[in-house]
PDB file of C-alpha atoms and ligand atoms in Angstrom:
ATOM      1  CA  UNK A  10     -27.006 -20.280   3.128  1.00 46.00           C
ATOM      2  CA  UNK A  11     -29.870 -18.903   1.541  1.00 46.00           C
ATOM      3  CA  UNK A  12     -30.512 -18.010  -2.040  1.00 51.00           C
ATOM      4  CA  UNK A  13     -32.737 -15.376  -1.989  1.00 53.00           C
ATOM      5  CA  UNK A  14     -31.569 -11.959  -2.240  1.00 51.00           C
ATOM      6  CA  UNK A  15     -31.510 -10.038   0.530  1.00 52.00           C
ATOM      7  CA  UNK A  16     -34.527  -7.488   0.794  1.00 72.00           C
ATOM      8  CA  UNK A  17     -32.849  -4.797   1.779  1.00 93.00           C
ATOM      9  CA  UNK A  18     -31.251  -2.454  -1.126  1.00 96.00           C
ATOM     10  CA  UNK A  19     -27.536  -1.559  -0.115  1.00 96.00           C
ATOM     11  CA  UNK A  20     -26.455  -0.162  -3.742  1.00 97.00           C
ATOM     12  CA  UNK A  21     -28.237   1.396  -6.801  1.00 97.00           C
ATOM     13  CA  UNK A  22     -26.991   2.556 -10.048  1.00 97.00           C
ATOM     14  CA  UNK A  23     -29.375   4.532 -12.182  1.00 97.00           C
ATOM     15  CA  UNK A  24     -29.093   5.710 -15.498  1.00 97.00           C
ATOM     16  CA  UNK A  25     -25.521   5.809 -15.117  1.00 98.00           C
ATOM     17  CA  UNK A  26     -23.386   7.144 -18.433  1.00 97.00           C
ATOM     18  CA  UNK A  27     -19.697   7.966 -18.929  1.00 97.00           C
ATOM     19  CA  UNK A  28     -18.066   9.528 -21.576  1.00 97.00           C
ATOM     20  CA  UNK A  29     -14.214   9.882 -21.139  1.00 96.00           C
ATOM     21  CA  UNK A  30     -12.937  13.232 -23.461  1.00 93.00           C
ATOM     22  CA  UNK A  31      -9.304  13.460 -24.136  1.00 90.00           C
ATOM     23  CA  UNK A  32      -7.800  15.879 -27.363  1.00 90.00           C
ATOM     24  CA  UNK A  33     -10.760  16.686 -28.024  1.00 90.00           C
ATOM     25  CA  UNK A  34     -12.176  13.009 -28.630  1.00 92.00           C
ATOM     26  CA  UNK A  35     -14.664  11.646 -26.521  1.00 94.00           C
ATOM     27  CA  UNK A  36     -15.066   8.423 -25.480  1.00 93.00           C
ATOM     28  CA  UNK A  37     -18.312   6.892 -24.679  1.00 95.00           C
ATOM     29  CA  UNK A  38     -17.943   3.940 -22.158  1.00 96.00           C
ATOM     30  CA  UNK A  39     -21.031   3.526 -20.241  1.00 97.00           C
ATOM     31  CA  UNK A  40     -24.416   4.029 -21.006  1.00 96.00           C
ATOM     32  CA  UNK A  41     -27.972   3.165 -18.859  1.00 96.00           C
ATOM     33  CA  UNK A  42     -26.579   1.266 -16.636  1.00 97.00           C
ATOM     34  CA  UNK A  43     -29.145   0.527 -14.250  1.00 97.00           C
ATOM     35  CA  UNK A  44     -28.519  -1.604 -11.386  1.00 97.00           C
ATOM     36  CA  UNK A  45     -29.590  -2.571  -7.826  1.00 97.00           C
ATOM     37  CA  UNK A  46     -27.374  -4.486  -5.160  1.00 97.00           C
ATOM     38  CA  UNK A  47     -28.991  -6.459  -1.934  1.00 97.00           C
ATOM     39  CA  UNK A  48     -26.893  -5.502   1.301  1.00 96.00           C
ATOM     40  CA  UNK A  49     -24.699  -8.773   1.676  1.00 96.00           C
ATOM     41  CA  UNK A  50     -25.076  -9.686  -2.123  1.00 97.00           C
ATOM     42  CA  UNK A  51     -22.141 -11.028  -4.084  1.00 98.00           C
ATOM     43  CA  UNK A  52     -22.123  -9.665  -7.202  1.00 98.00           C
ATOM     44  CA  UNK A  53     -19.973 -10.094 -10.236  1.00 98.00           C
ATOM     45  CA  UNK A  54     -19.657  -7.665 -13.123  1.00 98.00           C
ATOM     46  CA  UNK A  55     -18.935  -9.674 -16.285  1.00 97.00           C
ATOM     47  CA  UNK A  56     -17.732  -8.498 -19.608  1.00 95.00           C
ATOM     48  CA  UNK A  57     -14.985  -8.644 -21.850  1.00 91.00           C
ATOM     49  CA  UNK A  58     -12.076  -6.361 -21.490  1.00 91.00           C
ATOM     50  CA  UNK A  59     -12.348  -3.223 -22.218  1.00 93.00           C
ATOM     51  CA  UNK A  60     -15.718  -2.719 -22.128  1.00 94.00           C
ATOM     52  CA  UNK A  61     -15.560  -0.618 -19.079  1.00 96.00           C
ATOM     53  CA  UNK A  62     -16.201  -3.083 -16.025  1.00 96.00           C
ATOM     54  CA  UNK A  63     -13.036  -0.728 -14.025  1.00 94.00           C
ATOM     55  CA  UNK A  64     -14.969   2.281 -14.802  1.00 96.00           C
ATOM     56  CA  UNK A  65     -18.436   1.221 -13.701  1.00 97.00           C
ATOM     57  CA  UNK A  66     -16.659  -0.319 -10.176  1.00 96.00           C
ATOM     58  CA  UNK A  67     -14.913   3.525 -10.078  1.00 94.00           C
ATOM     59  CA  UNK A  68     -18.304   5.095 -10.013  1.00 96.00           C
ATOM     60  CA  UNK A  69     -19.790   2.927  -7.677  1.00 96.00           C
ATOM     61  CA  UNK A  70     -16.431   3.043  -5.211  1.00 93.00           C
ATOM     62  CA  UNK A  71     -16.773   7.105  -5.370  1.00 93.00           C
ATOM     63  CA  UNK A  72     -13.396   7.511  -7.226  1.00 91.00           C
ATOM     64  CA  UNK A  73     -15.053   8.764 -10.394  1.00 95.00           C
ATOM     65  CA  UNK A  74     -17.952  10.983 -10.998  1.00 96.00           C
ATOM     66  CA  UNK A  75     -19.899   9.561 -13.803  1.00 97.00           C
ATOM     67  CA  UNK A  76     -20.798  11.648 -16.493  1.00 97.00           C
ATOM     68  CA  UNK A  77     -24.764  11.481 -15.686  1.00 97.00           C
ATOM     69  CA  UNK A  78     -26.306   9.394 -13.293  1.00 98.00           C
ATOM     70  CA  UNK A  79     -26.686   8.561  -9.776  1.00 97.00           C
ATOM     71  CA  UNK A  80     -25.299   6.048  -7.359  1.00 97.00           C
ATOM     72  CA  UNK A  81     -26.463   5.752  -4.125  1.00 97.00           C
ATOM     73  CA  UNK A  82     -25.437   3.755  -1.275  1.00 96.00           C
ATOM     74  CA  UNK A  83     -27.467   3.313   1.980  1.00 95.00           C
ATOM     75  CA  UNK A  84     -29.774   5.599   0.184  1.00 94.00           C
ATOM     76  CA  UNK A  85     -27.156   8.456  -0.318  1.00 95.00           C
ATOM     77  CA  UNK A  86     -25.590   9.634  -3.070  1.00 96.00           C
ATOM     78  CA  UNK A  87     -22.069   8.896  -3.521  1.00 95.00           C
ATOM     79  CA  UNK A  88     -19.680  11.331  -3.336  1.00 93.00           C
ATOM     80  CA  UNK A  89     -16.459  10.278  -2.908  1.00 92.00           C
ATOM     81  CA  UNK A  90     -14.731   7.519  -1.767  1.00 89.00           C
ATOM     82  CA  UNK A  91     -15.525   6.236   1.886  1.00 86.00           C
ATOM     83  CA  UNK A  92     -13.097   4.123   4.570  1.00 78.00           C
ATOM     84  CA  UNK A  93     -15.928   1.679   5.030  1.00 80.00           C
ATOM     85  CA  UNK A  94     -16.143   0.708   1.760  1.00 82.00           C
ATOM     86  CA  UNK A  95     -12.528  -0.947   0.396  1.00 79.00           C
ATOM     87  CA  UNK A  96     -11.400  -1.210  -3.517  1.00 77.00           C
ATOM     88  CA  UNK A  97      -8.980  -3.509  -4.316  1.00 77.00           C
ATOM     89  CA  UNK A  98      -7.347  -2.622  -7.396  1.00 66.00           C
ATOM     90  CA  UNK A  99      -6.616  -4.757 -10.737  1.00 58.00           C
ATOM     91  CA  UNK A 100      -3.202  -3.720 -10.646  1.00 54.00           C
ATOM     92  CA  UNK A 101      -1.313  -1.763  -8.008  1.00 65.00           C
ATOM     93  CA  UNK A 102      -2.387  -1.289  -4.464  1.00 74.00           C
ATOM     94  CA  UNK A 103       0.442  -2.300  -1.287  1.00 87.00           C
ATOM     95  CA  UNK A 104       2.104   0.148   0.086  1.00 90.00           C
ATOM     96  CA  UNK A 105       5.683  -0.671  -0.772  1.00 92.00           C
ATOM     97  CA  UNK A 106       7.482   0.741   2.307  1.00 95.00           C
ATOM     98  CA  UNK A 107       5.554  -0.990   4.627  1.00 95.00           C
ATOM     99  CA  UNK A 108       6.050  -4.640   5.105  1.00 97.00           C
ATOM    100  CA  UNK A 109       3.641  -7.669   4.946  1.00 96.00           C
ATOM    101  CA  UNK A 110       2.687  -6.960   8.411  1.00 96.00           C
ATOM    102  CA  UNK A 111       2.584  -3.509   8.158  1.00 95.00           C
ATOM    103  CA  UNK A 112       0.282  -3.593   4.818  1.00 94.00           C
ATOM    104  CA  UNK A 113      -2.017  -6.439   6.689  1.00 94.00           C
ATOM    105  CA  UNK A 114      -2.326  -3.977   9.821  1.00 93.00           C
ATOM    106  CA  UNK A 115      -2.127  -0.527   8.308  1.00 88.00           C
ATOM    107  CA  UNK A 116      -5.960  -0.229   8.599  1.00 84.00           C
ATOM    108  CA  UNK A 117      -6.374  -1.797  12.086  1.00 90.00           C
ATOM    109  CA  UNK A 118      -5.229   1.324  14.175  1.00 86.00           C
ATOM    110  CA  UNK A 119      -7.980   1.317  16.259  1.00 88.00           C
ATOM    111  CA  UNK A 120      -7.539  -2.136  17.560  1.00 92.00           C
ATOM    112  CA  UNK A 121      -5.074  -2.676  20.350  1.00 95.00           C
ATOM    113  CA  UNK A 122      -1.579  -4.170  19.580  1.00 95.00           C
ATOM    114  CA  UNK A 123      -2.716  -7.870  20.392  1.00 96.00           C
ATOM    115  CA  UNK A 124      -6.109  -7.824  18.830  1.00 96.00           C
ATOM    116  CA  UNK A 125      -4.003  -5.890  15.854  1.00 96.00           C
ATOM    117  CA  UNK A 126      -1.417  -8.768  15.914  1.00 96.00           C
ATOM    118  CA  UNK A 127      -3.675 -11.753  16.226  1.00 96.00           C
ATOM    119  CA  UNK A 128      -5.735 -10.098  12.792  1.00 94.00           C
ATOM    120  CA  UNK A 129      -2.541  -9.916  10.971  1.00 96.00           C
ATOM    121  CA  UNK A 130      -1.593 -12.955  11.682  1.00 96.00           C
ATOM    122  CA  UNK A 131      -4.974 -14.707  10.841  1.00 91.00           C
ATOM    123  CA  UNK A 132      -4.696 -12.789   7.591  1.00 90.00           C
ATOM    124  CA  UNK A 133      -1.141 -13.696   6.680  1.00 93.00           C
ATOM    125  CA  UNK A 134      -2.399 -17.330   7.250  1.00 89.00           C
ATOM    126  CA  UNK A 135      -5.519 -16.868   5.417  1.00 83.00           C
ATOM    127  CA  UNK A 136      -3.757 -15.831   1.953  1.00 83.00           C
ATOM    128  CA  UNK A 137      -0.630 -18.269   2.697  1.00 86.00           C
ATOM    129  CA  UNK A 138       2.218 -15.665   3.370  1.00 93.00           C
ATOM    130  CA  UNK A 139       3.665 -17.210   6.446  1.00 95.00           C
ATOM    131  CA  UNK A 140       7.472 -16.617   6.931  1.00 97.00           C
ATOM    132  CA  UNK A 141       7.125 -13.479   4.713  1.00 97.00           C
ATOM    133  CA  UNK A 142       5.772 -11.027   7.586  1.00 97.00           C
ATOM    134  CA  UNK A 143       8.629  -8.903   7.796  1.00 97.00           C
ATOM    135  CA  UNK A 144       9.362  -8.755   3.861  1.00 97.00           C
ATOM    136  CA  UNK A 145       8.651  -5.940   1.624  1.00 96.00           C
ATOM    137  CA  UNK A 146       6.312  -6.194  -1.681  1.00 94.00           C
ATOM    138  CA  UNK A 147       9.277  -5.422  -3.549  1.00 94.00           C
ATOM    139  CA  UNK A 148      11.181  -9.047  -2.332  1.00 96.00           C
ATOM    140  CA  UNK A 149       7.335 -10.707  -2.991  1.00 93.00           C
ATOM    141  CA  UNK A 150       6.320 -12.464  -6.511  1.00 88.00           C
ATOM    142  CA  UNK A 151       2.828 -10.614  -8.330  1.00 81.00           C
ATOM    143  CA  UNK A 152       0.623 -13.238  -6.840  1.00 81.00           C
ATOM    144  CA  UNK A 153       1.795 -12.688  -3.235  1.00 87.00           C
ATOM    145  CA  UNK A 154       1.896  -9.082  -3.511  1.00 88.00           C
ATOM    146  CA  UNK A 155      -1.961  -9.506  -5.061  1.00 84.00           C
ATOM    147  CA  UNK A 156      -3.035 -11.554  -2.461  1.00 86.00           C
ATOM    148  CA  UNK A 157      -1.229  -9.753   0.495  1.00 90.00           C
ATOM    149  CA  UNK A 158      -3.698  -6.568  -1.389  1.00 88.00           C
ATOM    150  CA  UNK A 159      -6.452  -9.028  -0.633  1.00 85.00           C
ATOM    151  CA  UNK A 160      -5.827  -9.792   2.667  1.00 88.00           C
ATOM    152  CA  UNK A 161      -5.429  -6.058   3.130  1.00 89.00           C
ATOM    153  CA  UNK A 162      -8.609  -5.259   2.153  1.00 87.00           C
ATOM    154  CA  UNK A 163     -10.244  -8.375   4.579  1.00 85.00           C
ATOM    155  CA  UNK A 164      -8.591  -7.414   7.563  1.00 88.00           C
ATOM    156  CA  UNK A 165     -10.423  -4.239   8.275  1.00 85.00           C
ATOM    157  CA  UNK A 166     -13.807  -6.161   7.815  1.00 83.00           C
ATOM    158  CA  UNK A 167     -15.019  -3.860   5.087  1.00 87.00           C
ATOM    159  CA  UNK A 168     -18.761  -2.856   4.838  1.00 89.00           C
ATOM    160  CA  UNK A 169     -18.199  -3.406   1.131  1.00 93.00           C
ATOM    161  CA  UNK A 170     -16.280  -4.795  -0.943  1.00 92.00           C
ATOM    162  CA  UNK A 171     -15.039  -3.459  -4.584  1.00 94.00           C
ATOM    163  CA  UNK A 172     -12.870  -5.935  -6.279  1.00 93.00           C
ATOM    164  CA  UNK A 173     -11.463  -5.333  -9.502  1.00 92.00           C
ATOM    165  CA  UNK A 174     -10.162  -9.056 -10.939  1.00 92.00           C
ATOM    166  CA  UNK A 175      -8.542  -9.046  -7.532  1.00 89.00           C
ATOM    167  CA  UNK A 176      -7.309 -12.463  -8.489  1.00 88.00           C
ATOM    168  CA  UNK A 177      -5.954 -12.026 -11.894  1.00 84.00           C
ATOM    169  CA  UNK A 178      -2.642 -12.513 -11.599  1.00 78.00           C
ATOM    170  CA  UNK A 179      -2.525 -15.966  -9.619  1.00 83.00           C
ATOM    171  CA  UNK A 180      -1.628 -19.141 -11.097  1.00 86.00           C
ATOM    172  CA  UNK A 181      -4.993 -21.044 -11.183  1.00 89.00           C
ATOM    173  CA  UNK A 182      -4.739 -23.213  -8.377  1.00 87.00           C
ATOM    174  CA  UNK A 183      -4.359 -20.062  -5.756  1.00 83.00           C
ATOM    175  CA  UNK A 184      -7.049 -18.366  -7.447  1.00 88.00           C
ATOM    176  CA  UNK A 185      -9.258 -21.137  -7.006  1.00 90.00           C
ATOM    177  CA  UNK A 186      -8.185 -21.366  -2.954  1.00 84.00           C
ATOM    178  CA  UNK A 187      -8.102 -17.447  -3.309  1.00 85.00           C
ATOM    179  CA  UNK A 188     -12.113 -17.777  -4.555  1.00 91.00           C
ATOM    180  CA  UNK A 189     -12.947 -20.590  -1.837  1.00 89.00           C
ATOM    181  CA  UNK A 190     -11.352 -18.326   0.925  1.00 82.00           C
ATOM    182  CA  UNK A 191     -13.256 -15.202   0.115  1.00 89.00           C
ATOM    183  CA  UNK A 192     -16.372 -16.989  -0.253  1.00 92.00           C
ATOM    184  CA  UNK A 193     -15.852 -18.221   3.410  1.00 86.00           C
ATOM    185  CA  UNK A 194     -15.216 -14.655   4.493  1.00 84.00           C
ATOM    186  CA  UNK A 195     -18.396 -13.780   2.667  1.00 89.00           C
ATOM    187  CA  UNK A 196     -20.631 -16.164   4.414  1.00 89.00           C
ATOM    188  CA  UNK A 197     -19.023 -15.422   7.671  1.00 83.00           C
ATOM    189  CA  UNK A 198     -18.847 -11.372   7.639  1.00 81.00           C
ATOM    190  CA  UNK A 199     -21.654 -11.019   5.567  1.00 86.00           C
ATOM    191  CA  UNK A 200     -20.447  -8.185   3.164  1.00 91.00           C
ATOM    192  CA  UNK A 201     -21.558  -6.688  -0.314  1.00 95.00           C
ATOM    193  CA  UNK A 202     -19.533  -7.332  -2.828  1.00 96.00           C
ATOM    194  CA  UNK A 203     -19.044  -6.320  -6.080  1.00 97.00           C
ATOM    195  CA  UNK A 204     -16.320  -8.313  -7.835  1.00 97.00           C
ATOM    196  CA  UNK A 205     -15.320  -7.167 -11.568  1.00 96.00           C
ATOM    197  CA  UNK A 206     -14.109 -10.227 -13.730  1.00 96.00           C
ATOM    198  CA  UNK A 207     -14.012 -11.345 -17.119  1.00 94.00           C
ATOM    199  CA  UNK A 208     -14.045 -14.943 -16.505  1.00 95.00           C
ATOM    200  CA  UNK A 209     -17.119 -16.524 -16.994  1.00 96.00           C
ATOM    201  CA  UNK A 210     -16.195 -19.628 -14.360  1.00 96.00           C
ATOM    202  CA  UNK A 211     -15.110 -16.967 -11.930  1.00 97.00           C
ATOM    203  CA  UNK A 212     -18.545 -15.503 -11.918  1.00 98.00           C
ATOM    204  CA  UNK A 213     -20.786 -18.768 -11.978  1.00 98.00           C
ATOM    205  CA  UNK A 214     -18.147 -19.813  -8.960  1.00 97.00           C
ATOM    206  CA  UNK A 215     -18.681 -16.936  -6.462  1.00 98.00           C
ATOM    207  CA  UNK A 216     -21.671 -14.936  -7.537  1.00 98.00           C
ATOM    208  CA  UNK A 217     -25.120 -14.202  -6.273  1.00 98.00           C
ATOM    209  CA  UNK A 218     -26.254 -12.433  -9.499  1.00 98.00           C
ATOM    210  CA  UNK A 219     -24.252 -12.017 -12.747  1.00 98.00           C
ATOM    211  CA  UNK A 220     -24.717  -9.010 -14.664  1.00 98.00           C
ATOM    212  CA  UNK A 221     -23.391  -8.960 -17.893  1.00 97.00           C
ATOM    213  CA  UNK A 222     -21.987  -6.384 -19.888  1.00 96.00           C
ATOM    214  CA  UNK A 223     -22.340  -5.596 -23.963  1.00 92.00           C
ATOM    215  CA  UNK A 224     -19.406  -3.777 -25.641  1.00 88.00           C
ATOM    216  CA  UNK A 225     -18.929  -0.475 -25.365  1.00 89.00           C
ATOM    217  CA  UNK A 226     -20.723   2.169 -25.198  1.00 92.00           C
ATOM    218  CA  UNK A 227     -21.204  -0.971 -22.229  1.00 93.00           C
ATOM    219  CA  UNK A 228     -24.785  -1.156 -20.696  1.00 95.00           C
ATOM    220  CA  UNK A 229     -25.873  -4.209 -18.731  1.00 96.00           C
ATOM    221  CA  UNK A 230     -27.688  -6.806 -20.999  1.00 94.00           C
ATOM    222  CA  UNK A 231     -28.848  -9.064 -18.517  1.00 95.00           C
ATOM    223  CA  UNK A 232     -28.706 -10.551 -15.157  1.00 97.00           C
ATOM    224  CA  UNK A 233     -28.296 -13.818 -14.171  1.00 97.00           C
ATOM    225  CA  UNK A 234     -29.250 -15.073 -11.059  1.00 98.00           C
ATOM    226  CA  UNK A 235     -26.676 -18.779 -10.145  1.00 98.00           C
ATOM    227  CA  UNK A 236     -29.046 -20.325  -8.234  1.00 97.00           C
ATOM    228  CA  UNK A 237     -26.575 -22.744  -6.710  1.00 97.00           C
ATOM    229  CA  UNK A 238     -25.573 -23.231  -2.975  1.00 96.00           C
ATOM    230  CA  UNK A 239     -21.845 -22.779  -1.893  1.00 95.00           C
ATOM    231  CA  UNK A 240     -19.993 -25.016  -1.889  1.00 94.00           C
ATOM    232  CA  UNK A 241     -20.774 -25.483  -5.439  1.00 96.00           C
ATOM    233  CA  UNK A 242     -20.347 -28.319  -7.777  1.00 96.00           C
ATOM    234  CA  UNK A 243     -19.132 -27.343 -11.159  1.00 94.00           C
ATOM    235  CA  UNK A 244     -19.835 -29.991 -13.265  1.00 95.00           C
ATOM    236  CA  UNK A 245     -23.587 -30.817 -12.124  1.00 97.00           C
ATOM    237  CA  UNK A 246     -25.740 -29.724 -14.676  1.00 97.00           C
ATOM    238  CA  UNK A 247     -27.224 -26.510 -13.485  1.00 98.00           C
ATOM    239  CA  UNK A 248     -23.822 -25.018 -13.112  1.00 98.00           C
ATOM    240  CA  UNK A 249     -22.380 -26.275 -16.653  1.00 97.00           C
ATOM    241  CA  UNK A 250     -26.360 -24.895 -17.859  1.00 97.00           C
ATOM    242  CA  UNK A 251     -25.712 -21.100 -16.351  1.00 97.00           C
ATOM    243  CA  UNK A 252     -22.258 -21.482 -17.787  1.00 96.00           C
ATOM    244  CA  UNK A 253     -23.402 -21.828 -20.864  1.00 95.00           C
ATOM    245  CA  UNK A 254     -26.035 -19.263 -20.871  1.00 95.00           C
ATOM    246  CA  UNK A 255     -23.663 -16.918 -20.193  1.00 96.00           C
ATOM    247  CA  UNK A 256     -21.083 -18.102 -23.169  1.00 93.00           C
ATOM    248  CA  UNK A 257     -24.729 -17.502 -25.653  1.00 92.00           C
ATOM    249  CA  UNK A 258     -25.219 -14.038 -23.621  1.00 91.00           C
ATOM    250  CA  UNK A 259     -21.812 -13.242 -24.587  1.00 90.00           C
ATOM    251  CA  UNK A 260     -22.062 -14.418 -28.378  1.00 86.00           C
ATOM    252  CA  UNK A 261     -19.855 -17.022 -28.075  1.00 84.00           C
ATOM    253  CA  UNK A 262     -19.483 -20.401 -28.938  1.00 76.00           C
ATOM    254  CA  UNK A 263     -19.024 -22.959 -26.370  1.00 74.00           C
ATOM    255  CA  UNK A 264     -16.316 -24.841 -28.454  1.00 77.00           C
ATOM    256  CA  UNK A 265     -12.614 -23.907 -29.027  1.00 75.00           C
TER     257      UNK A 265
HETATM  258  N1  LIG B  21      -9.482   8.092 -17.690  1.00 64.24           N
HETATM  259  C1  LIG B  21      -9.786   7.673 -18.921  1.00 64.24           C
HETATM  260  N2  LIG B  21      -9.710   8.504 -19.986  1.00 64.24           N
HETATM  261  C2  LIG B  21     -10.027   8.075 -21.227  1.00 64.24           C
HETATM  262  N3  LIG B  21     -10.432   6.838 -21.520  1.00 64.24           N
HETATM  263  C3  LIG B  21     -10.516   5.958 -20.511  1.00 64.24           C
HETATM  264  C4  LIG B  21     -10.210   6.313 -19.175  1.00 64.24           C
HETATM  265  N4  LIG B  21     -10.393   5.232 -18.378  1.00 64.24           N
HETATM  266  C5  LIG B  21     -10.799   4.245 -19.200  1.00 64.24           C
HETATM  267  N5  LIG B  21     -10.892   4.677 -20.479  1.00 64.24           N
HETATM  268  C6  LIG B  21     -11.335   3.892 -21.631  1.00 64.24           C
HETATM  269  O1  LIG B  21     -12.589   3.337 -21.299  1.00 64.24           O
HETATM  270  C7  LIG B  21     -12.695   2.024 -21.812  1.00 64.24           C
HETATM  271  C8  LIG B  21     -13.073   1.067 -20.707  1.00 64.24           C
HETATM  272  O2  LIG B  21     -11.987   0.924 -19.822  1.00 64.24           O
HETATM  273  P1  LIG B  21     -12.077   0.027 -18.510  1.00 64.24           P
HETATM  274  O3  LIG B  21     -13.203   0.489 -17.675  1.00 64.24           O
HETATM  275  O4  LIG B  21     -10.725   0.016 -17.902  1.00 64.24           O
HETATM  276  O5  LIG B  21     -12.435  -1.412 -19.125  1.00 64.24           O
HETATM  277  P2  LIG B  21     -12.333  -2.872 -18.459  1.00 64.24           P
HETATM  278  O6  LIG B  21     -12.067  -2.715 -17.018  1.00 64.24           O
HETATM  279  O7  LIG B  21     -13.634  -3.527 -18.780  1.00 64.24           O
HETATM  280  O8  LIG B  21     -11.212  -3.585 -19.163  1.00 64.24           O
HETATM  281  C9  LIG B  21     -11.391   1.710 -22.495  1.00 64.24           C
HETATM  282  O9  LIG B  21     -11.549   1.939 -23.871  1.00 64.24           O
HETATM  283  C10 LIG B  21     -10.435   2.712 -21.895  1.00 64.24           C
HETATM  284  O10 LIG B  21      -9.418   3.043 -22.806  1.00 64.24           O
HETATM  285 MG1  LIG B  22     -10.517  -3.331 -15.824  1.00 64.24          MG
END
């Protein structure tokens, strides 16, 4: 695949600010964050938690109104959430009466019942849920109910992507299939994303650009560009080099 960006701007973030007031404190969680995002860019939002990676992704999925600011997508301004666009949530997300089936194909309603049945099955496959089709989240462990959210969100081939540490939860040899299989997807569907984490290998794994965040009042400090082809090899120097970059970006130490 290539490594240039893409040319063509899909998402911008200008001068966005958010201050959060509650009992008569305020809050102030965002400030200047500029940002631009290539149409069919991965990008992952880095910082540690708390610093308000959740709220930024919020603004940019439409399900907050930031405080001043503009985000724009396609060259409008965002409004409100939109059915092209999917979020998957850091914690919550399946529909519990609906079963693994039903989850998969509750977007697909305007495919017909085979093409509808041959996605859901290609999903259940995809994120390793075979022979759980007909359960509900309820009889699922957290990382099958996170990644039957995931395979939600892939089935209806999403113009974008919001991800919020979709893969969190997992145990970290399913994250790392979870990253390999998304990556695929990626390269094959040719998507934005915009993938919140605070794992510094997660980022330098999947992303396009990095762009890392400071503490709160959270701005972005810098972007870094992993100049790598998928698949990527993380021990060869460049990676362990942008690694540590990021660990100096972040103030810390590369030793424990
Ligand atoms: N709706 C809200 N009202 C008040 N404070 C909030 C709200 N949402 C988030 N915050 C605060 O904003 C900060 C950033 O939160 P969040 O965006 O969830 O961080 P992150 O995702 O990086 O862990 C936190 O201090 C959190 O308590
Ligand atoms: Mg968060």
């Amino acid at each position: 695949m290539s490594l240039s960006p893409s040319p063509e701007t899909k998402l911008t973030a200008e001068r966005i600010g958010m201050v959060f007031k509650r009992d008569g404190n305020s809050t102030n969680v965002l400030r200047d964050i500029n940002l631009t995002v290539g149409r069919g860019e991965f990008l992952c939002v880095l910082g540690p938690s708390g610093c308000g990676k959740s709220t930024l992704l919020n603004t940019m999925a439409g399900f907050l109104s930031p405080t001043s600011g503009e985000i724009r997508i396609d060259g409008e301004a965002v409004r409100g959430p939109d059915p092209r666009r999917i979020f998957v949530f850091q914690e919550r997300g399946v529909f519990p009466w609906l079963t693994v089936e039903g989850n998969i194909g509750f977007g697909l309603f305007k495919l017909s019942r085979a093409e509808r049945e041959q996605r859901i099955a290609h999903y259940v496959q995809l994120v390793g849920l075979e022979g759980f089709q007909k359960a509900y989240p309820a009889e699922l462990s957290g990382g099958m109910k996170q990644r039957l959210e995931v395979a939600r969100a892939l089935a209806v081939n999403p113009d974008m992507l919001f991800l919020d540490e979709p893969f969190g939860a997992l145990d970290s040899i399913t994250r790392l299939t979870m990253r390999r299989e998304l990556l695929r997807i990626w390269e094959a569907e040719k998507n934005t994303i915009i993938f919140v984490t605070h794992d510094i290998d997660e980022a330098v794994q999947l992303a396009d650009r990095v762009a890392v965040m400071s503490d709160r009042p959270a701005t972005i400090q810098q972007i870094v560009e992993i100049d790598i082809a998928h698949p990527r090899d993380i021990g060869s120097a460049r990676y362990l080099e942008l690694r540590h970059g990021i660990f100096d970006q972040l103030g810390l130490a590369h030793k424990v």
